[in-house]
CSV table of C-alpha atoms (C1' of nucleotides) in Angstrom, one decimal:
chain,number,residue,atom,x,y,z
A,1,MET,CA,0.0,0.0,0.0
A,2,ALA,CA,2.8,2.4,1.0
A,3,PHE,CA,4.7,1.4,-2.1
A,4,ASP,CA,1.6,2.1,-4.2
A,5,HIS,CA,1.3,5.5,-2.7
A,6,ASP,CA,4.9,6.4,-3.3
A,7,ALA,CA,4.7,5.2,-6.9
A,8,LYS,CA,1.7,7.4,-7.5
A,9,LEU,CA,3.4,10.3,-5.9
A,10,PHE,CA,6.4,9.7,-8.1
A,11,ASP,CA,4.2,9.7,-11.1
A,12,VAL,CA,2.7,13.0,-10.2
A,13,LEU,CA,6.1,14.6,-9.6
A,14,ALA,CA,7.4,13.1,-12.8
A,15,ASN,CA,4.5,14.7,-14.6
A,16,GLY,CA,5.4,18.0,-13.0
A,17,TYR,CA,9.0,17.6,-14.2
A,18,HIS,CA,7.8,16.9,-17.7
A,19,LEU,CA,5.6,20.0,-17.6
A,20,ASN,CA,8.4,22.2,-16.4
A,21,THR,CA,10.6,20.9,-19.2
A,22,GLN,CA,7.9,21.9,-21.7
A,23,LEU,CA,7.5,25.3,-20.1
A,24,GLN,CA,11.3,25.9,-20.3
A,25,ALA,CA,11.2,25.0,-24.0
A,26,LEU,CA,8.4,27.3,-24.5
A,27,LEU,CA,10.0,30.2,-22.7
A,28,GLY,CA,13.5,29.6,-24.3
A,29,GLY,CA,12.3,29.4,-27.8
A,30,ARG,CA,10.8,32.5,-29.2
A,31,PRO,CA,9.4,35.8,-27.8
A,32,LEU,CA,6.0,35.0,-26.5
A,33,ASP,CA,3.0,36.3,-28.2
A,34,SER,CA,-0.4,36.3,-26.6
A,35,LEU,CA,-0.9,32.7,-27.6
A,36,GLY,CA,2.5,31.7,-26.1
A,37,GLN,CA,1.7,33.5,-22.9
A,38,GLN,CA,-1.5,31.6,-22.6
A,39,GLU,CA,0.3,28.4,-23.1
A,40,ALA,CA,2.9,29.4,-20.5
A,41,MET,CA,0.2,30.3,-18.1
A,42,ALA,CA,-1.5,26.9,-18.7
A,43,PHE,CA,1.8,25.1,-18.0
A,44,SER,CA,2.3,27.2,-14.9
A,45,GLN,CA,-1.2,26.4,-13.7
A,46,GLU,CA,-0.7,22.7,-14.3
A,47,LEU,CA,2.6,22.9,-12.3
A,48,SER,CA,0.7,24.5,-9.4
A,49,ARG,CA,-1.8,21.7,-9.5
A,50,VAL,CA,1.0,19.1,-9.4
A,51,PHE,CA,2.5,20.7,-6.4
A,52,LYS,CA,-0.7,21.0,-4.6
A,53,VAL,CA,-1.7,17.4,-5.3
A,54,SER,CA,1.7,16.2,-4.3
A,55,MET,CA,1.4,18.1,-1.0
A,56,SER,CA,-2.0,16.6,-0.5
A,57,MET,CA,-0.7,13.1,-1.1
A,58,LEU,CA,2.2,13.7,1.4
A,59,ASN,CA,-0.2,15.1,3.9
A,60,SER,CA,-2.4,12.1,3.6
A,61,ASN,CA,0.4,10.0,5.1
A,62,THR,CA,0.7,12.0,8.3
A,63,VAL,CA,-1.9,9.8,10.0
A,64,THR,CA,-1.0,6.3,10.9
A,65,ARG,CA,-3.7,3.8,11.1
A,66,VAL,CA,-2.9,0.5,12.7
A,67,ARG,CA,-5.3,-2.4,13.1
A,68,THR,CA,-4.2,-3.8,16.4
A,69,ALA,CA,-6.5,-6.8,16.6
A,70,PRO,CA,-8.0,-9.2,14.1
A,71,GLU,CA,-11.7,-8.8,13.5
A,72,ILE,CA,-12.6,-11.4,16.1
A,73,ARG,CA,-14.8,-10.6,19.0
A,74,THR,CA,-13.9,-12.1,22.2
A,75,GLY,CA,-15.4,-12.2,25.7
A,76,ASN,CA,-18.8,-13.4,27.0
A,77,SER,CA,-21.7,-11.4,25.7
A,78,SER,CA,-24.4,-13.5,27.2
A,79,GLY,CA,-25.8,-11.0,29.7
A,80,VAL,CA,-25.5,-10.7,33.4
A,81,ILE,CA,-24.6,-12.7,36.4
A,82,ILE,CA,-25.8,-12.4,39.9
A,83,GLN,CA,-23.0,-12.1,42.5
A,84,ALA,CA,-22.9,-12.4,46.2
A,85,ALA,CA,-23.7,-9.0,47.8
A,86,LYS,CA,-20.8,-6.7,48.2
A,87,LYS,CA,-20.6,-3.2,49.3
A,88,ASP,CA,-21.8,-1.7,46.0
A,89,LYS,CA,-24.0,1.3,45.2
A,90,ARG,CA,-24.9,-0.1,41.9
A,91,ALA,CA,-28.2,-1.5,40.7
A,92,ARG,CA,-29.8,-4.4,42.6
A,93,SER,CA,-32.4,-6.8,41.4
A,94,ASP,CA,-35.8,-6.9,43.0
A,95,SER,CA,-34.7,-9.6,45.3
A,96,GLY,CA,-31.9,-7.5,46.6
A,97,GLU,CA,-29.1,-9.2,44.9
A,98,VAL,CA,-26.3,-7.2,43.3
A,99,VAL,CA,-26.6,-7.4,39.5
A,100,THR,CA,-23.4,-6.7,37.7
A,101,PRO,CA,-23.0,-6.8,33.9
A,102,VAL,CA,-20.3,-9.3,32.8
A,103,LYS,CA,-17.2,-7.5,31.9
A,104,LYS,CA,-15.9,-8.2,28.5
A,105,SER,CA,-12.2,-8.5,27.8
A,106,ARG,CA,-10.3,-5.2,27.9
A,107,GLU,CA,-10.4,-4.7,24.2
A,108,ASP,CA,-13.5,-6.5,23.0
A,109,GLY,CA,-14.4,-6.3,19.4
A,110,VAL,CA,-12.5,-4.6,16.7
A,111,THR,CA,-9.9,-2.0,17.6
A,112,ARG,CA,-8.1,0.6,15.6
A,113,LYS,CA,-5.4,2.9,16.7
A,114,GLU,CA,-4.6,6.3,15.2
A,115,ILE,CA,-1.9,8.8,16.0
A,116,THR,CA,-3.2,12.3,15.3
A,117,ALA,CA,-2.8,15.9,16.4
A,118,SER,CA,-6.6,16.3,16.2
A,119,PRO,CA,-8.3,13.5,18.0
A,120,TYR,CA,-11.7,15.2,17.8
A,121,LYS,CA,-12.1,15.3,14.1
A,122,ASP,CA,-13.5,11.9,13.4
A,123,GLY,CA,-17.0,12.8,12.5
A,124,TYR,CA,-18.8,11.2,15.5
A,125,GLU,CA,-20.4,12.5,18.6
A,126,TRP,CA,-18.7,11.2,21.8
A,127,ARG,CA,-19.7,11.4,25.4
A,128,LYS,CA,-16.9,11.2,27.9
A,129,TYR,CA,-17.6,8.6,30.6
A,130,GLY,CA,-14.3,8.5,32.4
A,131,GLN,CA,-10.7,9.4,32.7
A,132,LYS,CA,-7.8,7.6,34.3
A,133,ASN,CA,-4.2,8.3,35.3
A,134,ILE,CA,-2.1,5.7,33.5
A,135,GLN,CA,1.1,4.5,35.0
A,136,ASN,CA,4.2,5.8,33.3
A,137,CYS,CA,2.2,8.3,31.4
A,138,ASN,CA,2.3,12.0,32.0
A,139,PHE,CA,-1.2,12.5,30.7
A,140,VAL,CA,-4.5,11.1,31.7
A,141,ARG,CA,-6.4,8.8,29.4
A,142,TYR,CA,-9.9,9.9,28.5
A,143,TYR,CA,-12.7,7.3,27.7
A,144,PHE,CA,-15.5,8.2,25.4
A,145,ARG,CA,-18.5,6.3,24.0
A,146,CYS,CA,-20.8,7.1,21.2
A,147,SER,CA,-23.5,9.6,22.2
A,148,ARG,CA,-25.5,9.3,19.1
A,149,ASP,CA,-27.3,6.3,20.3
A,150,ARG,CA,-27.1,4.7,23.7
A,151,ARG,CA,-27.1,1.3,22.1
A,152,CYS,CA,-24.1,2.0,19.9
A,153,GLU,CA,-21.1,0.1,21.3
A,154,ALA,CA,-18.5,2.2,19.7
A,155,LYS,CA,-16.0,3.6,22.2
A,156,LYS,CA,-12.7,5.4,22.0
A,157,LYS,CA,-9.8,6.1,24.3
A,158,VAL,CA,-7.7,9.2,23.9
A,159,GLN,CA,-4.2,9.3,25.3
A,160,GLN,CA,-1.9,12.3,24.8
A,161,GLN,CA,1.5,10.9,24.0
A,162,ASP,CA,4.4,11.7,26.3
A,163,GLY,CA,6.9,14.2,24.8
A,164,SER,CA,4.3,15.6,22.5
A,165,ARG,CA,4.0,19.0,24.2
A,166,GLY,CA,7.0,20.5,22.5
A,167,GLN,CA,7.2,24.1,21.6
A,168,LEU,CA,7.5,23.5,18.0
A,169,SER,CA,5.3,20.5,17.4
A,170,PRO,CA,1.6,20.1,18.3
A,171,PRO,CA,0.6,17.6,20.9
A,172,MET,CA,0.0,14.2,19.5
A,173,PHE,CA,-2.7,11.8,20.7
A,174,GLU,CA,-3.2,8.1,20.4
A,175,VAL,CA,-6.8,7.4,19.7
A,176,THR,CA,-8.0,3.8,20.2
A,177,TYR,CA,-11.3,3.0,18.7
A,178,VAL,CA,-13.1,0.0,20.1
A,179,ASN,CA,-16.1,-1.6,18.3
A,180,GLU,CA,-17.7,-0.4,15.1
A,181,HIS,CA,-20.5,2.2,15.1
A,182,THR,CA,-23.9,0.8,15.0
A,183,CYS,CA,-25.7,4.1,15.6
A,184,HIS,CA,-26.3,4.7,11.9
A,185,VAL,CA,-27.8,1.3,11.5
A,186,LEU,CA,-30.0,1.8,14.5
A,187,ARG,CA,-31.0,5.2,13.2
A,188,ALA,CA,-31.8,3.8,9.7
A,189,ILE,CA,-34.0,1.1,11.3
A,190,ALA,CA,-35.7,3.7,13.4
A,191,ASN,CA,-36.4,5.8,10.3
A,192,GLY,CA,-37.7,2.8,8.4
A,193,GLY,CA,-34.7,3.0,6.1
A,194,ALA,CA,-33.3,-0.5,6.6
A,195,ALA,CA,-34.4,-1.6,3.2
A,196,ARG,CA,-32.8,1.4,1.6
A,197,MET,CA,-29.5,0.8,3.4
A,198,ALA,CA,-29.6,-2.9,2.4
A,199,ALA,CA,-30.1,-1.9,-1.2
A,200,SER,CA,-27.3,0.6,-1.1
A,201,PRO,CA,-24.9,-0.3,1.6
A,202,ARG,CA,-22.9,2.6,2.9
A,203,THR,CA,-21.2,3.2,6.1
A,204,THR,CA,-20.9,6.6,7.7
A,205,ASN,CA,-17.2,6.2,7.4
A,206,ARG,CA,-17.2,5.9,3.7
A,207,PRO,CA,-19.9,7.8,1.9
A,208,TYR,CA,-18.0,7.8,-1.3
A,209,ARG,CA,-14.7,6.9,-2.8
A,210,VAL,CA,-12.6,8.8,-5.2
A,211,LEU,CA,-11.9,6.5,-8.1
A,212,GLY,CA,-9.6,8.8,-10.0
A,213,VAL,CA,-9.0,12.1,-11.6
A,214,VAL,CA,-9.3,12.5,-15.4
A,215,ASP,CA,-8.0,15.5,-17.3
A,216,THR,CA,-9.9,15.4,-20.6
A,217,ALA,CA,-7.7,18.1,-22.0
A,218,ARG,CA,-4.8,15.7,-22.3
A,219,ASP,CA,-4.3,13.8,-25.5
A,220,ASP,CA,-3.8,10.4,-23.8
A,221,GLY,CA,-7.2,10.5,-22.1
A,222,GLY,CA,-5.7,12.3,-19.2
A,223,VAL,CA,-5.9,9.9,-16.4
A,224,LEU,CA,-3.9,11.7,-13.7
A,225,PHE,CA,-4.6,9.2,-10.9
A,226,ASP,CA,-6.7,6.2,-10.6
A,227,ASP,CA,-8.2,4.8,-7.5
A,228,LEU,CA,-7.2,7.6,-5.1
A,229,SER,CA,-8.5,5.6,-2.3
A,230,SER,CA,-5.2,3.8,-2.2
A,231,SER,CA,-3.3,7.1,-2.5
A,232,PHE,CA,-5.4,8.8,0.0
A,233,PRO,CA,-6.0,6.3,2.8
A,234,ARG,CA,-8.3,8.7,4.6
A,235,ILE,CA,-10.7,8.8,1.7
A,236,GLY,CA,-11.2,5.1,1.2
A,237,ALA,CA,-10.1,3.5,4.4
A,238,GLY,CA,-12.4,4.8,7.1
A,239,GLY,CA,-11.9,8.6,7.1
A,240,SER,CA,-14.9,10.4,8.4
A,241,ALA,CA,-17.6,11.7,6.1
A,242,GLN,CA,-16.5,15.3,6.9
A,243,GLU,CA,-12.9,14.6,6.1
A,244,ASN,CA,-13.7,12.8,2.9
A,245,GLU,CA,-16.0,15.5,1.7
A,246,THR,CA,-13.4,18.2,2.5
A,247,ILE,CA,-10.7,16.2,0.7
A,248,VAL,CA,-12.8,15.8,-2.4
A,249,SER,CA,-13.7,19.4,-2.3
A,250,CYS,CA,-10.0,20.4,-1.9
A,251,LEU,CA,-9.0,18.1,-4.7
A,252,ALA,CA,-11.6,19.7,-6.9
A,253,ASP,CA,-10.1,23.1,-6.1
A,254,VAL,CA,-6.6,21.8,-6.7
A,255,ILE,CA,-7.6,20.5,-10.1
A,256,ARG,CA,-9.4,23.8,-10.9
A,257,GLY,CA,-6.2,25.6,-9.9
A,258,ALA,CA,-8.0,27.8,-7.5
A,259,ALA,CA,-7.5,28.5,-3.9
A,260,PRO,CA,-9.4,26.2,-1.6
A,261,SER,CA,-12.9,27.3,-1.4
A,262,PRO,CA,-14.4,28.4,1.9
A,263,LEU,CA,-15.7,25.5,3.8
A,264,PRO,CA,-18.0,23.2,1.9
A,265,SER,CA,-17.7,21.2,5.1
A,266,PRO,CA,-17.1,22.3,8.7
A,267,TRP,CA,-14.0,20.0,8.8
A,268,PRO,CA,-11.4,20.9,9.7
A,269,PRO,CA,-11.4,24.6,10.3
A,270,ALA,CA,-14.9,25.0,11.7
A,271,ALA,CA,-14.3,22.2,14.1
A,272,GLU,CA,-11.2,23.9,15.4
A,273,ALA,CA,-13.0,27.2,15.6
A,274,GLY,CA,-16.0,25.5,17.2
A,275,ALA,CA,-13.8,24.4,20.1
A,276,SER,CA,-13.4,28.0,21.1
A,277,ASP,CA,-16.6,29.2,19.7
A,278,PRO,CA,-19.3,26.4,19.6
A,279,ALA,CA,-22.0,28.9,18.8
A,280,ALA,CA,-20.3,29.7,15.5
A,281,ALA,CA,-19.9,26.1,14.6
A,282,SER,CA,-23.5,25.1,15.5
A,283,SER,CA,-24.8,28.0,13.4
A,284,TYR,CA,-23.2,26.8,10.3
A,285,VAL,CA,-25.7,26.2,7.6
A,286,PRO,CA,-24.8,24.0,4.6
A,287,PRO,CA,-25.4,25.4,1.2
A,288,PRO,CA,-28.2,24.0,-1.0
A,289,MET,CA,-27.5,20.7,-2.6
A,290,GLN,CA,-28.8,18.2,-5.0
A,291,ALA,CA,-29.1,14.6,-4.3
A,292,SER,CA,-28.1,11.9,-6.7
A,293,ALA,CA,-29.5,8.4,-6.9
A,294,ARG,CA,-26.6,7.2,-8.9
A,295,HIS,CA,-23.9,5.1,-7.3
A,296,SER,CA,-21.2,6.8,-9.2
A,297,ALA,CA,-21.0,10.4,-10.2
A,298,SER,CA,-18.5,12.9,-11.3
A,299,VAL,CA,-17.5,16.3,-10.1
A,300,GLY,CA,-16.6,18.3,-13.2
A,301,VAL,CA,-14.3,21.3,-13.0
A,302,ALA,CA,-14.0,23.5,-16.0
A,303,ASP,CA,-10.6,24.8,-16.8
A,304,ASP,CA,-10.1,28.3,-18.3
A,305,GLY,CA,-9.9,27.1,-21.8
A,306,GLY,CA,-13.1,25.0,-21.6
A,307,ALA,CA,-11.2,21.8,-21.0
A,308,MET,CA,-12.7,19.6,-18.4
A,309,THR,CA,-11.1,17.9,-15.4
A,310,THR,CA,-13.3,15.3,-13.9
A,311,MET,CA,-13.1,13.7,-10.5
A,312,MET,CA,-14.6,10.3,-10.5
A,313,ILE,CA,-16.4,9.4,-7.4
A,314,ASP,CA,-18.0,6.2,-6.4
A,315,ASP,CA,-20.9,5.8,-4.0
A,316,THR,CA,-21.7,9.4,-4.2
A,317,ASP,CA,-25.2,10.1,-3.0
A,318,PHE,CA,-25.1,13.8,-3.3
A,319,CYS,CA,-23.1,16.8,-4.5
A,320,TRP,CA,-23.2,20.5,-4.2
A,321,ASP,CA,-25.5,22.7,-6.2
A,322,PRO,CA,-25.1,24.1,-8.8
A,323,SER,CA,-22.9,21.3,-10.3
A,324,PRO,CA,-24.6,20.0,-13.4
A,325,PHE,CA,-23.2,16.5,-13.0
A,326,CYS,CA,-25.5,15.1,-10.5
A,327,ALA,CA,-28.7,13.4,-11.6
A,328,VAL,CA,-31.4,14.0,-9.0
A,329,GLY,CA,-33.2,10.9,-8.0
A,330,GLU,CA,-36.5,12.0,-6.5
A,331,ALA,CA,-37.2,8.8,-4.7
A,332,ASP,CA,-34.4,9.2,-2.2
A,333,GLN,CA,-33.9,12.9,-2.4
A,334,ASP,CA,-35.7,13.7,0.9
A,335,GLN,CA,-33.9,11.1,2.9
A,336,LEU,CA,-30.5,11.9,1.3
A,337,MET,CA,-31.0,15.6,2.1
A,338,MET,CA,-31.8,14.7,5.6
A,339,ASP,CA,-28.7,12.6,5.9
A,340,HIS,CA,-26.5,15.3,4.5
A,341,ARG,CA,-28.0,17.9,6.8
A,342,ASP,CA,-27.4,15.6,9.7
A,343,MET,CA,-23.8,15.3,8.8
A,344,HIS,CA,-23.3,19.0,9.1
A,345,VAL,CA,-25.3,19.2,12.3
A,346,ASP,CA,-23.2,16.3,13.7
A,347,ALA,CA,-20.0,18.0,12.9
A,348,ALA,CA,-21.2,21.2,14.6
A,349,ARG,CA,-22.1,19.2,17.7
A,350,LEU,CA,-18.8,17.5,17.6
A,351,ALA,CA,-17.2,20.9,18.0
A,352,ASP,CA,-18.9,21.1,21.4
A,353,THR,CA,-17.0,18.1,22.7
A,354,GLU,CA,-15.0,19.0,25.7
A,355,TRP,CA,-11.3,18.4,25.2
A,356,PRO,CA,-8.2,19.4,27.0
A,357,ARG,CA,-7.5,22.9,25.8
A,358,HIS,CA,-4.4,24.8,25.5
A,359,THR,CA,-4.4,27.8,27.7
A,360,SER,CA,-2.6,31.1,27.1
A,361,ALA,CA,-0.1,30.2,29.7
A,362,GLY,CA,1.0,27.3,27.6
A,363,ALA,CA,-0.5,24.6,29.7
A,364,TRP,CA,-3.2,22.1,28.9
A,365,ARG,CA,-6.2,21.6,31.1
B,1,DG,C1',-34.8,20.8,34.3
B,2,DG,C1',-32.4,18.0,31.3
B,3,DA,C1',-28.0,16.8,29.4
B,4,DA,C1',-23.2,16.4,29.8
B,5,DT,C1',-19.2,16.0,32.6
B,6,DT,C1',-16.5,14.9,36.8
B,7,DT,C1',-14.7,11.8,39.9
B,8,DG,C1',-14.4,8.3,43.5
B,9,DA,C1',-15.5,3.6,44.0
B,10,DC,C1',-15.8,-0.7,42.1
B,11,DC,C1',-14.9,-4.6,38.8
B,12,DT,C1',-12.0,-7.5,35.7
B,13,DT,C1',-7.8,-9.0,34.1
B,14,DC,C1',-3.1,-10.1,34.6
C,1,DG,C1',-2.2,-6.6,44.5
C,2,DA,C1',-1.6,-3.4,40.7
C,3,DA,C1',-3.4,-1.5,36.6
C,4,DG,C1',-6.8,-0.5,33.3
C,5,DG,C1',-11.7,0.0,32.4
C,6,DT,C1',-16.4,1.2,33.8
C,7,DC,C1',-20.2,2.7,36.6
C,8,DA,C1',-23.1,6.0,38.7
C,9,DA,C1',-23.9,9.8,42.1
C,10,DA,C1',-22.7,14.4,42.3
C,11,DT,C1',-21.8,18.5,40.0
C,12,DT,C1',-21.8,21.7,36.3
C,13,DC,C1',-23.5,23.6,32.1
C,14,DC,C1',-26.9,25.3,28.9
DNA sequence: GGAATTTGACCTTC
DNA sequence: GAAGGTCAAATTCC
């Protein structure tokens, strides 16, 4: 996987080198007329895109994802046992016996570890239920569980890493996710949408997948990248909906050669801003959108000369208005619009999560 | 007043 | 018995 990523990055940079060679040839040949200036500008813009895409690809490698356990659930899940009465303030049965849920193993279910400087940007709502001083660690460990649905078994632990409070580098956190989210399934069932989800399986982690980027202005058909999910692990391999959406949007901007557009999604800047100003985050209103019933769609980006660069996206259920590339399926439109709206509301709520914050005195509390 | 967080006590595992 | 994980009453916040 890493090799594949490096190979694609090399291809992008090689393309940039080739473009620069052509630009040098153009500039070194003859005095530029208006047509030559346009060509030079086109090369320059293409080079900018190469740099931006390369930086994006490098940036996508900053997060390490490690699956620490095979997808095998362990532990007894059969229910409760009745123990001899001890001094315990916890719930008792009608007969007075102490009823204690059977503890599962320490890491029951699937776990996933992630080293990140922003442990709160994962697209889910979490409720803190405990914290613990850990031996040989300078920082306490925080325990969270999914607050979207009480029945959802997803949990996460957040542990700031020792030595990550340097002056120059941001604090790094190890986030351990335990159990998969079931809240979206529960919600779908509650909404009567089980059939729809079965017909179009989609997890909240992966609403769509970038299949590739095609530059139709190129003579060779212009495939710049294919299957970016391998090049951008966070797109295809479990990144949050907000992250994915932002990456797709930024890529569209990169391809268009423009500066990144202001927040199609609240991630990441709004989440950061929301930590200090939750009101601003919660007041964010998504722009109008169109829903698509297709399972694949394209985000088209027109270049100056009318050439078209197209980002191929799989499993895309929606896109932003006024893109003409989304066919609107009326059947699912209402539900999809609700889903999309929920996504933004969720992100805004996420910004309210209480996390250790950096004070002006340079300390964390 | 309800929801979220804090925190000490308790439970399980090693 | 130590350490990590969870519970739930008390407290705080909105």
